Amino acid sequence: VFLTVILKGSCSSGLSNTPFLPEQPADMVRQAASAISLAFAQDGVNLQSIRLPLSEAMYSGKEEGFVADRAIGWQGGPQETYQFLSPLVKTLLKEIRTADQTGGLPPRVGEQILLDFDGSSLLTAESAAGPLWDVQALLQPNTDNYYLDTISAIQEQFSDTVGKPKRLFLLVNPAWRDRDSWGFWGAAKAQKLIFDRYETTYAIDQFVVRGQKISVLKVWPEDWCVFLTPMKKEQKAKLIGTFPEKPEYSQIDKLVLNSVSRE
């Protein structure tokens, strides 16, 4: 029987059994791999979308510097973010478990650059248990029609091939937020191909609300957790609310206002 465990921990709000907000890349990778594996093996979710944070504080040990309101992370383009995400996703793919019968051998991970100026690539993890347990991940797709065609082809030839078992396929850090990102002409196609089919199984979104650093964490199958994250590393993140669906900015703003007013 395939088993996996979601990494959890108590939070400062007093609630228990809530996924903890990782502070180090290794913790984040383990937590993401656990959520992805659980969604696939236990719940049969083979089409998944995940978002990994782009935070200098997490990856370099620096104190976070806010360079723009409601935005945290590098201000470079997709080629710069690719340099950090690619090795991270390779490590993640080695941690994901789709089968038990691997003899303890990790998958072999390969990468194909798609469009260099987009910082996009297709990564494949070849399982020691055989090709039926392989995983593919599309890194940093955007709203160009090229990616709709690429996603459709991967679904047809890899993840959802007619007459074959479904295999795990991940969209990693897609450039869109919702169907409106695609504009009038592409929205309907994107809705049918992506938004109606892919589940967000892991995500960390970070931004600034009312001068406060906020982290929104999704760990399958738990609710979305909103953390108030202090700027000083010696202080712990505080859980200020949870939502069954991804919260809107207005909902987070209200949480932050209530939390700050009580302090």
PDB file of C-alpha atoms in Angstrom:
ATOM      1  CA  VAL A   1       0.000   0.000   0.000  1.00  0.00           C
ATOM      2  CA  PHE A   2       1.347   3.417  -0.924  1.00  0.00           C
ATOM      3  CA  LEU A   3       1.587   5.703   2.077  1.00  0.00           C
ATOM      4  CA  THR A   4       2.619   9.323   2.467  1.00  0.00           C
ATOM      5  CA  VAL A   5       2.387  11.815   5.308  1.00  0.00           C
ATOM      6  CA  ILE A   6       1.599  15.510   5.120  1.00  0.00           C
ATOM      7  CA  LEU A   7       4.128  17.484   7.151  1.00  0.00           C
ATOM      8  CA  LYS A   8       2.191  19.314   9.846  1.00  0.00           C
ATOM      9  CA  GLY A   9       2.883  21.204  13.012  1.00  0.00           C
ATOM     10  CA  SER A  10       1.283  23.405  15.591  1.00  0.00           C
ATOM     11  CA  CYS A  11       1.005  27.097  14.817  1.00  0.00           C
ATOM     12  CA  SER A  12       1.118  30.116  17.102  1.00  0.00           C
ATOM     13  CA  SER A  13      -2.626  30.746  16.708  1.00  0.00           C
ATOM     14  CA  GLY A  14      -3.340  27.742  18.879  1.00  0.00           C
ATOM     15  CA  LEU A  15      -4.768  25.600  16.083  1.00  0.00           C
ATOM     16  CA  SER A  16      -3.265  22.140  15.665  1.00  0.00           C
ATOM     17  CA  ASN A  17      -2.921  19.799  12.706  1.00  0.00           C
ATOM     18  CA  THR A  18      -2.279  22.739  10.412  1.00  0.00           C
ATOM     19  CA  PRO A  19       0.465  22.541   7.777  1.00  0.00           C
ATOM     20  CA  PHE A  20       3.474  24.529   8.931  1.00  0.00           C
ATOM     21  CA  LEU A  21       4.904  27.354   6.872  1.00  0.00           C
ATOM     22  CA  PRO A  22       8.371  26.162   5.737  1.00  0.00           C
ATOM     23  CA  GLU A  23      11.314  28.483   6.216  1.00  0.00           C
ATOM     24  CA  GLN A  24      13.938  26.474   4.331  1.00  0.00           C
ATOM     25  CA  PRO A  25      13.932  25.100   0.768  1.00  0.00           C
ATOM     26  CA  ALA A  26      14.481  21.516   1.947  1.00  0.00           C
ATOM     27  CA  ASP A  27      11.424  21.691   4.215  1.00  0.00           C
ATOM     28  CA  MET A  28       9.350  23.158   1.404  1.00  0.00           C
ATOM     29  CA  VAL A  29      10.396  20.440  -1.050  1.00  0.00           C
ATOM     30  CA  ARG A  30       9.497  17.674   1.410  1.00  0.00           C
ATOM     31  CA  GLN A  31       6.152  19.274   2.188  1.00  0.00           C
ATOM     32  CA  ALA A  32       5.326  19.798  -1.500  1.00  0.00           C
ATOM     33  CA  ALA A  33       6.376  16.267  -2.466  1.00  0.00           C
ATOM     34  CA  SER A  34       4.203  14.836   0.301  1.00  0.00           C
ATOM     35  CA  ALA A  35       1.129  16.830  -0.795  1.00  0.00           C
ATOM     36  CA  ILE A  36       1.616  16.019  -4.493  1.00  0.00           C
ATOM     37  CA  SER A  37       2.165  12.318  -3.803  1.00  0.00           C
ATOM     38  CA  LEU A  38      -0.891  12.111  -1.559  1.00  0.00           C
ATOM     39  CA  ALA A  39      -3.150  13.842  -4.065  1.00  0.00           C
ATOM     40  CA  PHE A  40      -2.043  11.453  -6.816  1.00  0.00           C
ATOM     41  CA  ALA A  41      -1.804   8.151  -4.952  1.00  0.00           C
ATOM     42  CA  GLN A  42      -4.764   8.487  -2.603  1.00  0.00           C
ATOM     43  CA  ASP A  43      -7.132  10.850  -4.395  1.00  0.00           C
ATOM     44  CA  GLY A  44      -6.296  10.114  -8.029  1.00  0.00           C
ATOM     45  CA  VAL A  45      -5.440  13.719  -8.927  1.00  0.00           C
ATOM     46  CA  ASN A  46      -3.026  13.322 -11.834  1.00  0.00           C
ATOM     47  CA  LEU A  47      -3.252  16.859 -13.237  1.00  0.00           C
ATOM     48  CA  GLN A  48      -1.839  19.240 -10.660  1.00  0.00           C
ATOM     49  CA  SER A  49      -0.739  22.858 -10.466  1.00  0.00           C
ATOM     50  CA  ILE A  50       1.822  24.032  -7.909  1.00  0.00           C
ATOM     51  CA  ARG A  51       3.504  27.336  -7.087  1.00  0.00           C
ATOM     52  CA  LEU A  52       6.835  27.605  -5.316  1.00  0.00           C
ATOM     53  CA  PRO A  53       7.816  30.940  -3.756  1.00  0.00           C
ATOM     54  CA  LEU A  54      10.467  33.196  -5.201  1.00  0.00           C
ATOM     55  CA  SER A  55      11.861  34.679  -2.021  1.00  0.00           C
ATOM     56  CA  GLU A  56      15.411  35.798  -1.376  1.00  0.00           C
ATOM     57  CA  ALA A  57      14.788  35.276   2.336  1.00  0.00           C
ATOM     58  CA  MET A  58      14.044  31.593   1.817  1.00  0.00           C
ATOM     59  CA  TYR A  59      16.747  30.730  -0.688  1.00  0.00           C
ATOM     60  CA  SER A  60      19.684  32.863   0.427  1.00  0.00           C
ATOM     61  CA  GLY A  61      19.196  33.431   4.140  1.00  0.00           C
ATOM     62  CA  LYS A  62      18.788  37.190   3.658  1.00  0.00           C
ATOM     63  CA  GLU A  63      16.290  39.363   5.443  1.00  0.00           C
ATOM     64  CA  GLU A  64      13.421  40.046   3.055  1.00  0.00           C
ATOM     65  CA  GLY A  65      13.506  43.435   1.422  1.00  0.00           C
ATOM     66  CA  PHE A  66      10.189  44.789   0.210  1.00  0.00           C
ATOM     67  CA  VAL A  67      10.716  46.326  -3.198  1.00  0.00           C
ATOM     68  CA  ALA A  68       7.089  46.718  -4.208  1.00  0.00           C
ATOM     69  CA  ASP A  69       3.757  46.823  -2.427  1.00  0.00           C
ATOM     70  CA  ARG A  70       1.914  43.482  -2.497  1.00  0.00           C
ATOM     71  CA  ALA A  71       4.900  41.741  -4.118  1.00  0.00           C
ATOM     72  CA  ILE A  72       7.812  39.792  -2.675  1.00  0.00           C
ATOM     73  CA  GLY A  73      10.736  38.157  -4.419  1.00  0.00           C
ATOM     74  CA  TRP A  74      13.111  38.726  -7.290  1.00  0.00           C
ATOM     75  CA  GLN A  75      12.208  41.416  -9.740  1.00  0.00           C
ATOM     76  CA  GLY A  76      14.025  39.721 -12.621  1.00  0.00           C
ATOM     77  CA  GLY A  77      12.333  38.078 -15.567  1.00  0.00           C
ATOM     78  CA  PRO A  78      11.533  34.400 -16.198  1.00  0.00           C
ATOM     79  CA  GLN A  79      15.098  33.590 -17.266  1.00  0.00           C
ATOM     80  CA  GLU A  80      16.352  34.687 -13.841  1.00  0.00           C
ATOM     81  CA  THR A  81      13.644  32.847 -11.894  1.00  0.00           C
ATOM     82  CA  TYR A  82      14.295  29.732 -13.987  1.00  0.00           C
ATOM     83  CA  GLN A  83      17.850  29.545 -12.597  1.00  0.00           C
ATOM     84  CA  PHE A  84      16.445  29.096  -9.092  1.00  0.00           C
ATOM     85  CA  LEU A  85      13.366  27.041  -9.902  1.00  0.00           C
ATOM     86  CA  SER A  86      14.926  24.430 -12.194  1.00  0.00           C
ATOM     87  CA  PRO A  87      17.235  22.802  -9.603  1.00  0.00           C
ATOM     88  CA  LEU A  88      14.471  23.074  -6.997  1.00  0.00           C
ATOM     89  CA  VAL A  89      11.976  21.245  -9.218  1.00  0.00           C
ATOM     90  CA  LYS A  90      14.535  18.552 -10.060  1.00  0.00           C
ATOM     91  CA  THR A  91      14.952  17.880  -6.354  1.00  0.00           C
ATOM     92  CA  LEU A  92      11.182  17.900  -5.888  1.00  0.00           C
ATOM     93  CA  LEU A  93      10.646  15.322  -8.643  1.00  0.00           C
ATOM     94  CA  LYS A  94      13.116  12.998  -6.943  1.00  0.00           C
ATOM     95  CA  GLU A  95      11.072  13.246  -3.724  1.00  0.00           C
ATOM     96  CA  ILE A  96       7.644  12.551  -5.249  1.00  0.00           C
ATOM     97  CA  ARG A  97       6.482   8.962  -4.782  1.00  0.00           C
ATOM     98  CA  THR A  98       4.115   7.459  -7.350  1.00  0.00           C
ATOM     99  CA  ALA A  99       5.010   3.791  -6.686  1.00  0.00           C
ATOM    100  CA  ASP A 100       6.478   1.609  -3.945  1.00  0.00           C
ATOM    101  CA  GLN A 101       8.279  -0.943  -6.101  1.00  0.00           C
ATOM    102  CA  THR A 102      11.387   1.103  -6.902  1.00  0.00           C
ATOM    103  CA  GLY A 103      13.974  -0.924  -4.997  1.00  0.00           C
ATOM    104  CA  GLY A 104      14.793   2.229  -3.079  1.00  0.00           C
ATOM    105  CA  LEU A 105      16.114   3.896  -6.236  1.00  0.00           C
ATOM    106  CA  PRO A 106      15.189   7.539  -6.889  1.00  0.00           C
ATOM    107  CA  PRO A 107      13.827   8.511 -10.306  1.00  0.00           C
ATOM    108  CA  ARG A 108      16.179   9.749 -13.000  1.00  0.00           C
ATOM    109  CA  VAL A 109      15.317  13.360 -13.833  1.00  0.00           C
ATOM    110  CA  GLY A 110      15.931  14.918 -17.235  1.00  0.00           C
ATOM    111  CA  GLU A 111      15.092  18.366 -18.586  1.00  0.00           C
ATOM    112  CA  GLN A 112      14.269  19.769 -22.022  1.00  0.00           C
ATOM    113  CA  ILE A 113      14.441  23.547 -22.494  1.00  0.00           C
ATOM    114  CA  LEU A 114      11.362  24.751 -24.360  1.00  0.00           C
ATOM    115  CA  LEU A 115      11.546  28.521 -24.918  1.00  0.00           C
ATOM    116  CA  ASP A 116      14.701  30.006 -23.442  1.00  0.00           C
ATOM    117  CA  PHE A 117      13.401  33.587 -23.358  1.00  0.00           C
ATOM    118  CA  ASP A 118      10.370  32.371 -21.360  1.00  0.00           C
ATOM    119  CA  GLY A 119      12.497  30.400 -18.920  1.00  0.00           C
ATOM    120  CA  SER A 120      10.302  27.379 -19.619  1.00  0.00           C
ATOM    121  CA  SER A 121      11.204  23.707 -19.673  1.00  0.00           C
ATOM    122  CA  LEU A 122       9.737  20.208 -19.517  1.00  0.00           C
ATOM    123  CA  LEU A 123      11.156  17.945 -16.818  1.00  0.00           C
ATOM    124  CA  THR A 124      10.670  14.171 -16.756  1.00  0.00           C
ATOM    125  CA  ALA A 125      11.236  11.883 -13.779  1.00  0.00           C
ATOM    126  CA  GLU A 126      11.751   8.306 -14.968  1.00  0.00           C
ATOM    127  CA  SER A 127      10.681   5.914 -12.218  1.00  0.00           C
ATOM    128  CA  ALA A 128      12.663   2.797 -11.359  1.00  0.00           C
ATOM    129  CA  ALA A 129       9.284   1.032 -11.173  1.00  0.00           C
ATOM    130  CA  GLY A 130       8.759   1.558 -14.911  1.00  0.00           C
ATOM    131  CA  PRO A 131       7.368   4.168 -17.321  1.00  0.00           C
ATOM    132  CA  LEU A 132       3.801   3.877 -16.010  1.00  0.00           C
ATOM    133  CA  TRP A 133       5.024   5.667 -12.872  1.00  0.00           C
ATOM    134  CA  ASP A 134       6.951   8.455 -14.610  1.00  0.00           C
ATOM    135  CA  VAL A 135       6.168  12.093 -13.808  1.00  0.00           C
ATOM    136  CA  GLN A 136       6.398  15.181 -16.001  1.00  0.00           C
ATOM    137  CA  ALA A 137       6.482  18.836 -14.970  1.00  0.00           C
ATOM    138  CA  LEU A 138       6.063  21.904 -17.173  1.00  0.00           C
ATOM    139  CA  LEU A 139       8.018  24.776 -15.641  1.00  0.00           C
ATOM    140  CA  GLN A 140       6.915  28.415 -16.012  1.00  0.00           C
ATOM    141  CA  PRO A 141       4.337  28.149 -18.802  1.00  0.00           C
ATOM    142  CA  ASN A 142       2.647  31.417 -19.711  1.00  0.00           C
ATOM    143  CA  THR A 143      -0.417  32.554 -21.655  1.00  0.00           C
ATOM    144  CA  ASP A 144       1.083  32.133 -25.117  1.00  0.00           C
ATOM    145  CA  ASN A 145      -0.910  29.714 -27.277  1.00  0.00           C
ATOM    146  CA  TYR A 146       2.265  27.641 -27.558  1.00  0.00           C
ATOM    147  CA  TYR A 147       1.733  26.453 -23.994  1.00  0.00           C
ATOM    148  CA  LEU A 148      -1.911  25.568 -24.536  1.00  0.00           C
ATOM    149  CA  ASP A 149      -0.790  23.379 -27.453  1.00  0.00           C
ATOM    150  CA  THR A 150       2.060  21.932 -25.361  1.00  0.00           C
ATOM    151  CA  ILE A 151      -0.201  21.119 -22.416  1.00  0.00           C
ATOM    152  CA  SER A 152      -2.759  19.525 -24.715  1.00  0.00           C
ATOM    153  CA  ALA A 153      -0.078  17.371 -26.361  1.00  0.00           C
ATOM    154  CA  ILE A 154       1.367  16.245 -23.027  1.00  0.00           C
ATOM    155  CA  GLN A 155      -2.068  15.279 -21.761  1.00  0.00           C
ATOM    156  CA  GLU A 156      -2.746  13.287 -24.916  1.00  0.00           C
ATOM    157  CA  GLN A 157       0.649  11.592 -25.161  1.00  0.00           C
ATOM    158  CA  PHE A 158       1.651  11.253 -21.503  1.00  0.00           C
ATOM    159  CA  SER A 159      -0.740  11.939 -18.647  1.00  0.00           C
ATOM    160  CA  ASP A 160      -4.156  11.059 -20.058  1.00  0.00           C
ATOM    161  CA  THR A 161      -3.437   8.768 -22.993  1.00  0.00           C
ATOM    162  CA  VAL A 162      -6.564   6.877 -24.007  1.00  0.00           C
ATOM    163  CA  GLY A 163      -6.455   3.246 -22.906  1.00  0.00           C
ATOM    164  CA  LYS A 164      -3.541   3.711 -20.476  1.00  0.00           C
ATOM    165  CA  PRO A 165      -3.332   4.440 -16.737  1.00  0.00           C
ATOM    166  CA  LYS A 166      -3.197   8.124 -15.868  1.00  0.00           C
ATOM    167  CA  ARG A 167       0.223   9.526 -15.037  1.00  0.00           C
ATOM    168  CA  LEU A 168       1.175  12.526 -12.936  1.00  0.00           C
ATOM    169  CA  PHE A 169       1.677  15.827 -14.755  1.00  0.00           C
ATOM    170  CA  LEU A 170       2.511  19.091 -12.970  1.00  0.00           C
ATOM    171  CA  LEU A 171       2.244  22.726 -14.000  1.00  0.00           C
ATOM    172  CA  VAL A 172       4.925  24.509 -11.970  1.00  0.00           C
ATOM    173  CA  ASN A 173       4.741  28.274 -11.394  1.00  0.00           C
ATOM    174  CA  PRO A 174       2.441  29.063 -14.303  1.00  0.00           C
ATOM    175  CA  ALA A 175       2.427  32.760 -15.207  1.00  0.00           C
ATOM    176  CA  TRP A 176      -1.369  33.052 -15.101  1.00  0.00           C
ATOM    177  CA  ARG A 177      -3.618  33.574 -12.080  1.00  0.00           C
ATOM    178  CA  ASP A 178      -7.063  32.923 -13.544  1.00  0.00           C
ATOM    179  CA  ARG A 179      -8.864  32.744 -16.871  1.00  0.00           C
ATOM    180  CA  ASP A 180      -8.839  36.551 -17.179  1.00  0.00           C
ATOM    181  CA  SER A 181      -5.057  36.353 -17.625  1.00  0.00           C
ATOM    182  CA  TRP A 182      -5.672  34.881 -21.077  1.00  0.00           C
ATOM    183  CA  GLY A 183      -7.739  37.725 -22.465  1.00  0.00           C
ATOM    184  CA  PHE A 184     -10.995  37.422 -24.358  1.00  0.00           C
ATOM    185  CA  TRP A 185      -9.884  34.987 -27.078  1.00  0.00           C
ATOM    186  CA  GLY A 186      -7.929  32.508 -24.987  1.00  0.00           C
ATOM    187  CA  ALA A 187     -10.048  32.433 -21.818  1.00  0.00           C
ATOM    188  CA  ALA A 188     -12.574  29.813 -22.931  1.00  0.00           C
ATOM    189  CA  LYS A 189      -9.900  27.419 -24.178  1.00  0.00           C
ATOM    190  CA  ALA A 190      -7.803  27.874 -21.038  1.00  0.00           C
ATOM    191  CA  GLN A 191     -10.858  27.273 -18.860  1.00  0.00           C
ATOM    192  CA  LYS A 192     -11.613  23.970 -20.567  1.00  0.00           C
ATOM    193  CA  LEU A 193      -8.021  22.743 -20.817  1.00  0.00           C
ATOM    194  CA  ILE A 194      -6.589  23.988 -17.510  1.00  0.00           C
ATOM    195  CA  PHE A 195      -8.919  25.545 -14.941  1.00  0.00           C
ATOM    196  CA  ASP A 196     -11.594  22.838 -15.202  1.00  0.00           C
ATOM    197  CA  ARG A 197      -9.032  20.047 -14.896  1.00  0.00           C
ATOM    198  CA  TYR A 198      -6.044  21.013 -12.731  1.00  0.00           C
ATOM    199  CA  GLU A 199      -6.086  21.062  -8.931  1.00  0.00           C
ATOM    200  CA  THR A 200      -3.745  23.264  -6.936  1.00  0.00           C
ATOM    201  CA  THR A 201      -2.148  20.757  -4.565  1.00  0.00           C
ATOM    202  CA  TYR A 202       0.695  22.906  -3.265  1.00  0.00           C
ATOM    203  CA  ALA A 203       1.303  26.651  -3.281  1.00  0.00           C
ATOM    204  CA  ILE A 204       3.039  29.377  -1.336  1.00  0.00           C
ATOM    205  CA  ASP A 205       2.064  32.899  -2.360  1.00  0.00           C
ATOM    206  CA  GLN A 206       3.805  35.813  -0.657  1.00  0.00           C
ATOM    207  CA  PHE A 207       2.954  39.510  -0.775  1.00  0.00           C
ATOM    208  CA  VAL A 208       2.514  42.607   1.377  1.00  0.00           C
ATOM    209  CA  VAL A 209      -0.793  43.766   2.845  1.00  0.00           C
ATOM    210  CA  ARG A 210      -0.956  46.957   4.944  1.00  0.00           C
ATOM    211  CA  GLY A 211       2.805  46.831   5.324  1.00  0.00           C
ATOM    212  CA  GLN A 212       2.693  43.267   6.644  1.00  0.00           C
ATOM    213  CA  LYS A 213       4.357  40.292   4.967  1.00  0.00           C
ATOM    214  CA  ILE A 214       1.716  37.660   4.202  1.00  0.00           C
ATOM    215  CA  SER A 215       2.195  34.049   3.166  1.00  0.00           C
ATOM    216  CA  VAL A 216      -0.718  32.016   1.808  1.00  0.00           C
ATOM    217  CA  LEU A 217      -0.068  28.275   1.991  1.00  0.00           C
ATOM    218  CA  LYS A 218      -1.947  25.424   0.318  1.00  0.00           C
ATOM    219  CA  VAL A 219      -1.009  21.848   1.206  1.00  0.00           C
ATOM    220  CA  TRP A 220      -3.306  19.166  -0.179  1.00  0.00           C
ATOM    221  CA  PRO A 221      -5.821  18.193   1.179  1.00  0.00           C
ATOM    222  CA  GLU A 222      -5.882  20.968   3.807  1.00  0.00           C
ATOM    223  CA  ASP A 223      -7.520  24.385   3.523  1.00  0.00           C
ATOM    224  CA  TRP A 224      -5.675  27.489   2.380  1.00  0.00           C
ATOM    225  CA  CYS A 225      -3.791  28.941   5.368  1.00  0.00           C
ATOM    226  CA  VAL A 226      -2.995  32.635   5.731  1.00  0.00           C
ATOM    227  CA  PHE A 227       0.094  33.455   7.802  1.00  0.00           C
ATOM    228  CA  LEU A 228       1.315  36.778   9.116  1.00  0.00           C
ATOM    229  CA  THR A 229       5.061  36.455   8.609  1.00  0.00           C
ATOM    230  CA  PRO A 230       7.441  38.628  10.635  1.00  0.00           C
ATOM    231  CA  MET A 231      10.416  40.241   8.968  1.00  0.00           C
ATOM    232  CA  LYS A 232      12.829  38.972  11.627  1.00  0.00           C
ATOM    233  CA  LYS A 233      13.786  35.323  11.181  1.00  0.00           C
ATOM    234  CA  GLU A 234      13.911  34.635  14.919  1.00  0.00           C
ATOM    235  CA  GLN A 235      10.159  35.259  15.117  1.00  0.00           C
ATOM    236  CA  LYS A 236       7.602  32.651  14.054  1.00  0.00           C
ATOM    237  CA  ALA A 237       4.856  32.965  11.478  1.00  0.00           C
ATOM    238  CA  LYS A 238       1.352  33.346  12.903  1.00  0.00           C
ATOM    239  CA  LEU A 239      -1.684  31.662  11.380  1.00  0.00           C
ATOM    240  CA  ILE A 240      -4.468  34.248  11.146  1.00  0.00           C
ATOM    241  CA  GLY A 241      -7.078  32.385   9.097  1.00  0.00           C
ATOM    242  CA  THR A 242      -8.002  29.473   6.831  1.00  0.00           C
ATOM    243  CA  PHE A 243     -10.242  29.198   3.792  1.00  0.00           C
ATOM    244  CA  PRO A 244     -11.660  26.191   1.886  1.00  0.00           C
ATOM    245  CA  GLU A 245     -10.992  28.029  -1.387  1.00  0.00           C
ATOM    246  CA  LYS A 246      -8.147  30.331  -2.320  1.00  0.00           C
ATOM    247  CA  PRO A 247      -8.898  33.623  -0.544  1.00  0.00           C
ATOM    248  CA  GLU A 248      -9.382  36.895  -2.391  1.00  0.00           C
ATOM    249  CA  TYR A 249      -7.202  39.879  -1.584  1.00  0.00           C
ATOM    250  CA  SER A 250     -10.120  41.598   0.155  1.00  0.00           C
ATOM    251  CA  GLN A 251     -10.535  38.628   2.515  1.00  0.00           C
ATOM    252  CA  ILE A 252      -6.843  38.654   3.385  1.00  0.00           C
ATOM    253  CA  ASP A 253      -6.909  42.416   3.876  1.00  0.00           C
ATOM    254  CA  LYS A 254      -9.728  42.021   6.415  1.00  0.00           C
ATOM    255  CA  LEU A 255      -7.803  39.308   8.274  1.00  0.00           C
ATOM    256  CA  VAL A 256      -4.689  41.476   8.473  1.00  0.00           C
ATOM    257  CA  LEU A 257      -6.660  44.508   9.650  1.00  0.00           C
ATOM    258  CA  ASN A 258      -8.316  42.477  12.422  1.00  0.00           C
ATOM    259  CA  SER A 259      -5.035  40.842  13.450  1.00  0.00           C
ATOM    260  CA  VAL A 260      -3.063  44.100  13.601  1.00  0.00           C
ATOM    261  CA  SER A 261      -5.833  45.922  15.462  1.00  0.00           C
ATOM    262  CA  ARG A 262      -5.772  43.273  18.229  1.00  0.00           C
ATOM    263  CA  GLU A 263      -2.038  43.652  18.822  1.00  0.00           C
TER     264      GLU A 263
END
